[in-house]
Tab-separated table of N, CA and C in Angstrom:
chain	number	residue	atom	x	y	z
J	4	UNK	N	-0.693	-14.393	-7.836
J	4	UNK	CA	-0.192	-15.268	-8.903
J	4	UNK	C	1.176	-15.792	-8.496
J	5	UNK	N	1.377	-17.072	-8.702
J	5	UNK	CA	2.629	-17.742	-8.384
J	5	UNK	C	3.630	-17.517	-9.517
J	6	UNK	N	4.830	-17.084	-9.169
J	6	UNK	CA	5.860	-16.823	-10.190
J	6	UNK	C	6.198	-18.094	-10.958
J	7	UNK	N	6.200	-19.230	-10.268
J	7	UNK	CA	6.512	-20.492	-10.940
J	7	UNK	C	5.540	-20.778	-12.084
J	8	UNK	N	4.302	-20.328	-11.949
J	8	UNK	CA	3.305	-20.541	-12.996
J	8	UNK	C	3.521	-19.601	-14.180
J	9	UNK	N	4.266	-18.523	-13.969
J	9	UNK	CA	4.482	-17.530	-15.027
J	9	UNK	C	5.697	-17.809	-15.893
J	10	UNK	N	6.794	-18.224	-15.267
J	10	UNK	CA	8.063	-18.309	-15.984
J	10	UNK	C	8.267	-19.672	-16.634
J	11	UNK	N	9.038	-19.679	-17.710
J	11	UNK	CA	9.389	-20.936	-18.372
J	11	UNK	C	10.714	-20.748	-19.105
J	12	UNK	N	11.406	-21.839	-19.316
J	12	UNK	CA	12.706	-21.778	-19.993
J	12	UNK	C	12.604	-21.220	-21.404
J	13	UNK	N	11.527	-21.563	-22.115
J	13	UNK	CA	11.423	-21.101	-23.501
J	13	UNK	C	11.121	-19.599	-23.607
J	14	UNK	N	10.735	-18.979	-22.508
J	14	UNK	CA	10.479	-17.534	-22.507
J	14	UNK	C	11.483	-16.789	-21.623
J	15	UNK	N	12.669	-17.378	-21.469
J	15	UNK	CA	13.722	-16.759	-20.670
J	15	UNK	C	15.003	-16.720	-21.488
J	16	UNK	N	15.667	-15.582	-21.477
J	16	UNK	CA	16.946	-15.426	-22.177
J	16	UNK	C	17.931	-14.755	-21.224
J	17	UNK	N	19.166	-15.181	-21.311
J	17	UNK	CA	20.198	-14.707	-20.398
J	17	UNK	C	21.320	-14.028	-21.186
J	18	UNK	N	21.815	-12.894	-20.672
J	18	UNK	CA	22.955	-12.166	-21.241
J	18	UNK	C	22.740	-11.784	-22.712
J	19	UNK	N	21.558	-11.282	-23.029
J	19	UNK	CA	21.235	-10.835	-24.386
J	19	UNK	C	22.011	-9.545	-24.686
J	20	UNK	N	22.585	-9.488	-25.861
J	20	UNK	CA	23.286	-8.279	-26.300
J	20	UNK	C	22.241	-7.303	-26.838
J	21	UNK	N	22.202	-6.127	-26.248
J	21	UNK	CA	21.182	-5.154	-26.615
J	21	UNK	C	21.684	-3.769	-26.238
J	22	UNK	N	21.247	-2.738	-26.992
J	22	UNK	CA	21.745	-1.401	-26.680
J	22	UNK	C	20.680	-0.312	-26.631
J	23	UNK	N	19.397	-0.684	-26.700
J	23	UNK	CA	18.376	0.366	-26.636
J	23	UNK	C	17.070	-0.161	-26.039
J	24	UNK	N	16.302	0.777	-25.534
J	24	UNK	CA	15.000	0.458	-24.956
J	24	UNK	C	14.085	-0.188	-25.997
J	25	UNK	N	14.019	0.400	-27.182
J	25	UNK	CA	13.140	-0.152	-28.213
J	25	UNK	C	13.574	-1.559	-28.602
J	26	UNK	N	14.878	-1.779	-28.711
J	26	UNK	CA	15.369	-3.090	-29.125
J	26	UNK	C	15.036	-4.166	-28.096
J	27	UNK	N	15.167	-3.868	-26.803
J	27	UNK	CA	14.849	-4.887	-25.795
J	27	UNK	C	13.349	-5.210	-25.825
J	28	UNK	N	12.515	-4.205	-26.090
J	28	UNK	CA	11.076	-4.465	-26.194
J	28	UNK	C	10.762	-5.299	-27.437
J	29	UNK	N	11.527	-5.100	-28.520
J	29	UNK	CA	11.374	-5.937	-29.714
J	29	UNK	C	11.762	-7.386	-29.416
J	30	UNK	N	12.856	-7.561	-28.680
J	30	UNK	CA	13.309	-8.911	-28.325
J	30	UNK	C	12.261	-9.605	-27.457
J	31	UNK	N	11.734	-8.891	-26.485
J	31	UNK	CA	10.689	-9.450	-25.617
J	31	UNK	C	9.467	-9.842	-26.448
J	32	UNK	N	9.071	-8.980	-27.371
J	32	UNK	CA	7.913	-9.259	-28.237
J	32	UNK	C	8.166	-10.475	-29.123
J	33	UNK	N	9.391	-10.596	-29.643
J	33	UNK	CA	9.767	-11.765	-30.449
J	33	UNK	C	9.601	-13.052	-29.647
J	34	UNK	N	10.142	-13.052	-28.442
J	34	UNK	CA	10.081	-14.242	-27.597
J	34	UNK	C	8.626	-14.604	-27.296
J	35	UNK	N	7.821	-13.612	-26.955
J	35	UNK	CA	6.408	-13.857	-26.643
J	35	UNK	C	5.680	-14.453	-27.842
J	36	UNK	N	5.905	-13.887	-29.023
J	36	UNK	CA	5.224	-14.370	-30.228
J	36	UNK	C	5.693	-15.764	-30.637
J	37	UNK	N	6.987	-16.039	-30.448
J	37	UNK	CA	7.529	-17.352	-30.811
J	37	UNK	C	7.004	-18.472	-29.911
J	38	UNK	N	6.610	-18.119	-28.698
J	38	UNK	CA	6.244	-19.144	-27.717
J	38	UNK	C	4.744	-19.192	-27.402
J	39	UNK	N	3.970	-18.279	-27.985
J	39	UNK	CA	2.533	-18.259	-27.736
J	39	UNK	C	1.821	-17.890	-29.040
J	40	UNK	N	1.112	-18.841	-29.592
J	40	UNK	CA	0.440	-18.645	-30.884
J	40	UNK	C	-0.618	-17.543	-30.839
J	41	UNK	N	-1.103	-17.192	-29.647
J	41	UNK	CA	-2.110	-16.134	-29.515
J	41	UNK	C	-1.504	-14.737	-29.664
J	42	UNK	N	-0.184	-14.635	-29.633
J	42	UNK	CA	0.479	-13.326	-29.627
J	42	UNK	C	1.134	-13.039	-30.971
J	43	UNK	N	0.813	-11.882	-31.515
J	43	UNK	CA	1.480	-11.375	-32.711
J	43	UNK	C	2.569	-10.409	-32.250
J	44	UNK	N	3.750	-10.529	-32.825
J	44	UNK	CA	4.878	-9.700	-32.408
J	44	UNK	C	4.527	-8.212	-32.422
J	45	UNK	N	3.907	-7.744	-33.489
J	45	UNK	CA	3.592	-6.318	-33.630
J	45	UNK	C	2.628	-5.852	-32.547
J	46	UNK	N	1.639	-6.689	-32.230
J	46	UNK	CA	0.672	-6.334	-31.194
J	46	UNK	C	1.353	-6.244	-29.826
J	47	UNK	N	2.224	-7.203	-29.551
J	47	UNK	CA	2.941	-7.192	-28.274
J	47	UNK	C	3.837	-5.953	-28.179
J	48	UNK	N	4.572	-5.673	-29.234
J	48	UNK	CA	5.465	-4.515	-29.233
J	48	UNK	C	4.679	-3.219	-29.066
J	49	UNK	N	3.573	-3.094	-29.775
J	49	UNK	CA	2.750	-1.885	-29.653
J	49	UNK	C	2.210	-1.712	-28.234
J	50	UNK	N	1.789	-2.822	-27.614
J	50	UNK	CA	1.269	-2.758	-26.244
J	50	UNK	C	2.371	-2.317	-25.275
J	51	UNK	N	3.564	-2.874	-25.427
J	51	UNK	CA	4.680	-2.515	-24.544
J	51	UNK	C	5.115	-1.065	-24.759
J	52	UNK	N	5.214	-0.654	-26.024
J	52	UNK	CA	5.617	0.730	-26.323
J	52	UNK	C	4.577	1.733	-25.826
J	53	UNK	N	3.304	1.393	-25.979
J	53	UNK	CA	2.235	2.286	-25.512
J	53	UNK	C	2.330	2.484	-24.006
J	54	UNK	N	2.592	1.407	-23.289
J	54	UNK	CA	2.720	1.514	-21.830
J	54	UNK	C	3.941	2.365	-21.459
J	55	UNK	N	5.040	2.195	-22.168
J	55	UNK	CA	6.254	2.972	-21.873
J	55	UNK	C	6.042	4.463	-22.126
J	56	UNK	N	5.183	4.807	-23.090
J	56	UNK	CA	4.904	6.227	-23.367
J	56	UNK	C	4.211	6.890	-22.184
J	57	UNK	N	3.492	6.104	-21.379
J	57	UNK	CA	2.811	6.642	-20.203
J	57	UNK	C	3.802	6.879	-19.066
J	58	UNK	N	4.951	6.266	-19.125
J	58	UNK	CA	5.971	6.370	-18.084
J	58	UNK	C	6.788	5.101	-18.076
J	59	UNK	N	8.056	5.232	-17.779
J	59	UNK	CA	8.938	4.079	-17.807
J	59	UNK	C	8.510	3.018	-16.792
J	60	UNK	N	8.679	1.769	-17.186
J	60	UNK	CA	8.421	0.657	-16.274
J	60	UNK	C	9.709	0.220	-15.576
J	61	UNK	N	10.761	1.043	-15.706
J	61	UNK	CA	11.999	0.793	-14.974
J	61	UNK	C	11.781	1.163	-13.515
J	62	UNK	N	11.807	0.163	-12.616
J	62	UNK	CA	11.449	0.397	-11.212
J	62	UNK	C	12.652	0.704	-10.330
J	63	UNK	N	13.839	0.756	-10.924
J	63	UNK	CA	15.036	1.051	-10.151
J	63	UNK	C	15.858	-0.193	-9.894
J	64	UNK	N	17.089	0.026	-9.440
J	64	UNK	CA	18.017	-1.061	-9.119
J	64	UNK	C	18.287	-1.961	-10.325
J	65	UNK	N	18.239	-1.387	-11.537
J	65	UNK	CA	18.545	-2.162	-12.733
J	65	UNK	C	17.454	-3.106	-13.181
J	66	UNK	N	16.221	-2.850	-12.737
J	66	UNK	CA	15.096	-3.749	-13.026
J	66	UNK	C	13.978	-2.996	-13.743
J	67	UNK	N	13.376	-3.651	-14.741
J	67	UNK	CA	12.202	-3.089	-15.415
J	67	UNK	C	11.126	-4.167	-15.508
J	68	UNK	N	9.875	-3.712	-15.420
J	68	UNK	CA	8.714	-4.607	-15.528
J	68	UNK	C	7.823	-4.160	-16.683
J	69	UNK	N	8.306	-4.279	-17.916
J	69	UNK	CA	7.466	-3.891	-19.055
J	69	UNK	C	6.194	-4.737	-19.072
J	70	UNK	N	5.084	-4.108	-19.391
J	70	UNK	CA	3.829	-4.862	-19.436
J	70	UNK	C	2.851	-4.197	-20.392
J	71	UNK	N	1.916	-5.016	-20.850
J	71	UNK	CA	0.892	-4.517	-21.754
J	71	UNK	C	-0.274	-5.480	-21.818
J	72	UNK	N	-1.387	-4.967	-22.315
J	72	UNK	CA	-2.611	-5.759	-22.447
J	72	UNK	C	-2.835	-6.098	-23.913
J	73	UNK	N	-3.310	-7.317	-24.130
J	73	UNK	CA	-3.594	-7.764	-25.489
J	73	UNK	C	-4.990	-8.351	-25.588
J	74	UNK	N	-5.704	-7.960	-26.625
J	74	UNK	CA	-6.999	-8.576	-26.922
J	74	UNK	C	-6.711	-10.003	-27.405
J	75	UNK	N	-7.649	-10.885	-27.223
J	75	UNK	CA	-7.554	-12.270	-27.697
J	75	UNK	C	-6.483	-13.104	-27.004
J	76	UNK	N	-5.947	-12.628	-25.908
J	76	UNK	CA	-4.983	-13.414	-25.138
J	76	UNK	C	-5.748	-14.101	-24.015
J	77	UNK	N	-5.540	-15.408	-23.838
J	77	UNK	CA	-6.333	-16.139	-22.843
J	77	UNK	C	-5.674	-16.214	-21.469
J	78	UNK	N	-4.344	-16.082	-21.399
J	78	UNK	CA	-3.675	-16.133	-20.102
J	78	UNK	C	-2.422	-15.272	-20.110
J	79	UNK	N	-1.980	-14.920	-18.925
J	79	UNK	CA	-0.786	-14.093	-18.772
J	79	UNK	C	0.413	-14.815	-19.367
J	80	UNK	N	1.222	-14.064	-20.106
J	80	UNK	CA	2.462	-14.592	-20.666
J	80	UNK	C	3.609	-13.726	-20.162
J	81	UNK	N	4.585	-14.361	-19.537
J	81	UNK	CA	5.737	-13.640	-19.000
J	81	UNK	C	6.981	-13.965	-19.811
J	82	UNK	N	7.857	-12.961	-19.944
J	82	UNK	CA	9.147	-13.125	-20.611
J	82	UNK	C	10.193	-12.511	-19.690
J	83	UNK	N	11.251	-13.264	-19.418
J	83	UNK	CA	12.331	-12.781	-18.559
J	83	UNK	C	13.604	-12.721	-19.390
J	84	UNK	N	14.243	-11.540	-19.382
J	84	UNK	CA	15.468	-11.348	-20.153
J	84	UNK	C	16.479	-10.583	-19.307
J	85	UNK	N	17.722	-11.051	-19.333
J	85	UNK	CA	18.805	-10.247	-18.766
J	85	UNK	C	19.665	-9.781	-19.935
J	86	UNK	N	20.235	-8.588	-19.789
J	86	UNK	CA	21.053	-8.029	-20.866
J	86	UNK	C	22.484	-7.787	-20.398
J	87	UNK	N	23.380	-7.821	-21.364
J	87	UNK	CA	24.773	-7.458	-21.156
J	87	UNK	C	25.167	-6.576	-22.318
J	88	UNK	N	25.487	-5.337	-22.071
J	88	UNK	CA	25.485	-4.646	-20.781
J	88	UNK	C	24.079	-4.157	-20.415
J	89	UNK	N	23.975	-3.513	-19.257
J	89	UNK	CA	22.716	-2.858	-18.874
J	89	UNK	C	22.465	-1.722	-19.864
J	90	UNK	N	21.184	-1.403	-20.090
J	90	UNK	CA	20.848	-0.372	-21.080
J	90	UNK	C	20.041	0.771	-20.453
J	91	UNK	N	20.155	1.930	-21.055
J	91	UNK	CA	19.364	3.079	-20.607
J	91	UNK	C	17.891	2.760	-20.821
J	92	UNK	N	17.069	2.976	-19.789
J	92	UNK	CA	15.657	2.615	-19.884
J	92	UNK	C	14.760	3.661	-19.220
J	93	UNK	N	15.315	4.828	-18.905
J	93	UNK	CA	14.553	5.891	-18.239
J	93	UNK	C	13.956	5.416	-16.917
J	94	UNK	N	14.706	4.588	-16.199
J	94	UNK	CA	14.217	4.051	-14.925
J	94	UNK	C	14.050	5.166	-13.902
J	95	UNK	N	13.245	4.887	-12.895
J	95	UNK	CA	12.924	5.871	-11.867
J	95	UNK	C	14.176	6.414	-11.168
J	96	UNK	N	15.238	5.590	-11.064
J	96	UNK	CA	16.483	6.035	-10.426
J	96	UNK	C	17.550	6.445	-11.444
J	97	UNK	N	17.172	6.519	-12.720
J	97	UNK	CA	18.065	6.904	-13.819
J	97	UNK	C	19.240	5.953	-14.031
J	98	UNK	N	19.194	4.767	-13.444
J	98	UNK	CA	20.261	3.786	-13.633
J	98	UNK	C	19.890	2.863	-14.788
J	99	UNK	N	20.904	2.355	-15.501
J	99	UNK	CA	20.610	1.424	-16.597
J	99	UNK	C	20.000	0.124	-16.068
J	100	UNK	N	19.303	-0.567	-16.957
J	100	UNK	CA	18.551	-1.772	-16.590
J	100	UNK	C	19.159	-2.996	-17.268
J	101	UNK	N	19.285	-4.082	-16.496
J	101	UNK	CA	19.779	-5.336	-17.068
J	101	UNK	C	18.888	-6.542	-16.743
J	102	UNK	N	17.829	-6.318	-15.975
J	102	UNK	CA	16.860	-7.388	-15.693
J	102	UNK	C	15.476	-6.911	-16.126
J	103	UNK	N	14.886	-7.655	-17.057
J	103	UNK	CA	13.569	-7.327	-17.599
J	103	UNK	C	12.620	-8.489	-17.342
J	104	UNK	N	11.548	-8.217	-16.610
J	104	UNK	CA	10.514	-9.228	-16.359
J	104	UNK	C	9.245	-8.646	-16.964
J	105	UNK	N	8.938	-9.073	-18.188
J	105	UNK	CA	7.808	-8.513	-18.936
J	105	UNK	C	6.591	-9.419	-18.833
J	106	UNK	N	5.422	-8.805	-18.776
J	106	UNK	CA	4.191	-9.595	-18.826
J	106	UNK	C	3.225	-8.992	-19.839
J	107	UNK	N	2.563	-9.891	-20.524
J	107	UNK	CA	1.468	-9.532	-21.419
J	107	UNK	C	0.236	-10.203	-20.843
J	108	UNK	N	-0.827	-9.425	-20.691
J	108	UNK	CA	-2.026	-9.937	-20.026
J	108	UNK	C	-3.247	-9.754	-20.915
J	109	UNK	N	-4.261	-10.613	-20.689
J	109	UNK	CA	-5.519	-10.426	-21.421
J	109	UNK	C	-6.094	-9.048	-21.114
J	110	UNK	N	-6.664	-8.427	-22.116
J	110	UNK	CA	-7.201	-7.072	-22.005
J	110	UNK	C	-8.183	-6.915	-20.841
J	111	UNK	N	-8.882	-7.977	-20.508
J	111	UNK	CA	-9.929	-7.909	-19.487
J	111	UNK	C	-9.427	-8.128	-18.058
J	112	UNK	N	-8.190	-8.510	-17.887
J	112	UNK	CA	-7.675	-8.840	-16.548
J	112	UNK	C	-7.040	-7.636	-15.858
J	113	UNK	N	-7.848	-6.717	-15.390
J	113	UNK	CA	-7.319	-5.521	-14.744
J	113	UNK	C	-6.783	-5.815	-13.358
J	114	UNK	N	-7.591	-6.370	-12.502
J	114	UNK	CA	-7.170	-6.630	-11.115
J	114	UNK	C	-6.059	-7.664	-11.057
J	115	UNK	N	-6.193	-8.741	-11.798
J	115	UNK	CA	-5.166	-9.781	-11.816
J	115	UNK	C	-3.832	-9.253	-12.313
J	116	UNK	N	-3.896	-8.349	-13.266
J	116	UNK	CA	-2.706	-7.725	-13.850
J	116	UNK	C	-1.932	-6.975	-12.775
J	117	UNK	N	-2.617	-6.201	-11.964
J	117	UNK	CA	-1.965	-5.420	-10.909
J	117	UNK	C	-1.390	-6.338	-9.831
J	118	UNK	N	-2.097	-7.386	-9.479
J	118	UNK	CA	-1.598	-8.338	-8.483
J	118	UNK	C	-0.350	-9.055	-8.986
J	119	UNK	N	-0.349	-9.417	-10.266
J	119	UNK	CA	0.812	-10.083	-10.850
J	119	UNK	C	2.026	-9.168	-10.807
J	120	UNK	N	1.848	-7.915	-11.190
J	120	UNK	CA	2.958	-6.952	-11.143
J	120	UNK	C	3.477	-6.782	-9.720
J	121	UNK	N	2.574	-6.718	-8.761
J	121	UNK	CA	2.982	-6.566	-7.357
J	121	UNK	C	3.781	-7.778	-6.879
J	122	UNK	N	3.358	-8.965	-7.275
J	122	UNK	CA	4.072	-10.188	-6.900
J	122	UNK	C	5.480	-10.188	-7.476
J	123	UNK	N	5.595	-9.832	-8.755
J	123	UNK	CA	6.904	-9.799	-9.417
J	123	UNK	C	7.796	-8.743	-8.768
J	124	UNK	N	7.253	-7.557	-8.545
J	124	UNK	CA	8.031	-6.479	-7.922
J	124	UNK	C	8.516	-6.900	-6.541
J	125	UNK	N	7.668	-7.571	-5.785
J	125	UNK	CA	8.053	-8.056	-4.465
J	125	UNK	C	9.202	-9.047	-4.547
J	126	UNK	N	9.112	-9.959	-5.482
J	126	UNK	CA	10.172	-10.956	-5.673
J	126	UNK	C	11.482	-10.274	-6.039
J	127	UNK	N	11.413	-9.303	-6.935
J	127	UNK	CA	12.625	-8.632	-7.408
J	127	UNK	C	13.118	-7.544	-6.448
J	128	UNK	N	12.422	-7.351	-5.347
J	128	UNK	CA	12.923	-6.428	-4.326
J	128	UNK	C	13.862	-7.151	-3.363
J	129	UNK	N	13.951	-8.469	-3.498
J	129	UNK	CA	14.837	-9.271	-2.645
J	129	UNK	C	16.242	-9.276	-3.249
J	130	UNK	N	17.165	-8.637	-2.534
J	130	UNK	CA	18.524	-8.450	-3.052
J	130	UNK	C	19.214	-9.758	-3.420
J	131	UNK	N	18.980	-10.810	-2.652
J	131	UNK	CA	19.650	-12.082	-2.944
J	131	UNK	C	19.178	-12.664	-4.279
J	132	UNK	N	17.893	-12.518	-4.578
J	132	UNK	CA	17.357	-13.021	-5.843
J	132	UNK	C	17.930	-12.218	-7.003
J	133	UNK	N	17.941	-10.900	-6.866
J	133	UNK	CA	18.473	-10.030	-7.931
J	133	UNK	C	19.948	-10.337	-8.175
J	134	UNK	N	20.712	-10.497	-7.109
J	134	UNK	CA	22.141	-10.801	-7.250
J	134	UNK	C	22.332	-12.123	-7.994
J	135	UNK	N	21.543	-13.141	-7.635
J	135	UNK	CA	21.648	-14.436	-8.296
J	135	UNK	C	21.289	-14.326	-9.775
J	136	UNK	N	20.241	-13.572	-10.089
J	136	UNK	CA	19.851	-13.384	-11.494
J	136	UNK	C	20.965	-12.677	-12.265
J	137	UNK	N	21.533	-11.639	-11.669
J	137	UNK	CA	22.615	-10.901	-12.350
J	137	UNK	C	23.840	-11.774	-12.600
J	138	UNK	N	24.104	-12.693	-11.705
J	138	UNK	CA	25.274	-13.565	-11.843
J	138	UNK	C	24.988	-14.819	-12.658
J	139	UNK	N	23.737	-15.015	-13.038
J	139	UNK	CA	23.350	-16.222	-13.776
J	139	UNK	C	24.049	-16.287	-15.125
J	140	UNK	N	24.492	-17.478	-15.459
J	140	UNK	CA	25.141	-17.704	-16.755
J	140	UNK	C	24.248	-18.489	-17.704
J	141	UNK	N	23.056	-18.861	-17.225
J	141	UNK	CA	22.122	-19.602	-18.075
J	141	UNK	C	20.690	-19.250	-17.686
J	142	UNK	N	19.775	-19.516	-18.612
J	142	UNK	CA	18.372	-19.254	-18.317
J	142	UNK	C	17.863	-20.171	-17.214
J	143	UNK	N	18.442	-21.365	-17.095
J	143	UNK	CA	18.069	-22.274	-16.011
J	143	UNK	C	18.370	-21.647	-14.649
J	144	UNK	N	19.505	-20.964	-14.564
J	144	UNK	CA	19.877	-20.309	-13.304
J	144	UNK	C	18.953	-19.131	-12.998
J	145	UNK	N	18.523	-18.413	-14.025
J	145	UNK	CA	17.588	-17.302	-13.835
J	145	UNK	C	16.259	-17.833	-13.284
J	146	UNK	N	15.740	-18.877	-13.916
J	146	UNK	CA	14.481	-19.480	-13.473
J	146	UNK	C	14.615	-20.012	-12.041
J	147	UNK	N	15.717	-20.678	-11.745
J	147	UNK	CA	15.930	-21.233	-10.416
J	147	UNK	C	15.925	-20.115	-9.364
J	148	UNK	N	16.545	-18.998	-9.676
J	148	UNK	CA	16.580	-17.871	-8.731
J	148	UNK	C	15.173	-17.358	-8.460
J	149	UNK	N	14.359	-17.277	-9.480
J	149	UNK	CA	12.993	-16.786	-9.320
J	149	UNK	C	12.086	-17.796	-8.621
J	150	UNK	N	12.273	-19.062	-8.895
J	150	UNK	CA	11.344	-20.090	-8.406
J	150	UNK	C	11.741	-20.726	-7.084
J	151	UNK	N	13.020	-20.863	-6.812
J	151	UNK	CA	13.432	-21.490	-5.553
J	151	UNK	C	12.892	-20.710	-4.372
J	152	UNK	N	13.009	-19.409	-4.429
J	152	UNK	CA	12.513	-18.560	-3.350
J	152	UNK	C	10.985	-18.570	-3.293
J	153	UNK	N	10.340	-18.765	-4.455
J	153	UNK	CA	8.880	-18.738	-4.501
J	153	UNK	C	8.285	-19.903	-3.703
J	154	UNK	N	9.031	-20.985	-3.602
J	154	UNK	CA	8.513	-22.150	-2.907
J	154	UNK	C	8.600	-22.014	-1.387
J	155	UNK	N	9.383	-21.057	-0.919
J	155	UNK	CA	9.579	-20.909	0.518
J	155	UNK	C	8.460	-20.139	1.175
C-alpha cells in the first residue's frame, strides 16, 4: 500500500495537546469519524482500545501505530497525529510517544492490514522522516515528510 494513498490533510493533526493514552485514541477516533461517514467514533475507539489491550502498538523511538478492524468499513482509513508533549504509551522501549500513525481497516482485510502496517513501520524507521515529522509545525509539513520520500 502506498502511503500517499493513505494520508490526507483532513486526517492529520500537528502538535496536539494530550496527556494520556486513552485521550490520544479518543482524538484519533474523533478525526476518523469526522472524516469518514462509515466510521462511528465509539466503534473506532473500541477497536483501538481492544487492540491496545493485547499489547501496546508503541513500536519505539517515540512512534505508535494504533490500529483496529471495523465492520462495514470499505477502505483503510489512516489518521496521523503528533503530540506536544510526548505521552506515556507503554511503548516497547518504555519511551513516551509523540508520533501516532493510526489505521482502521475493514474487518475482512487481514493480509492487506499487515502489509499496510509493515509499509508504515518501514517509512517511520527512516530517521530523516521521523526528524522532519517531529520538527513539523503544520500538518502540511507532516504529510510532505511522509509522501516526499514515498515517491522516491
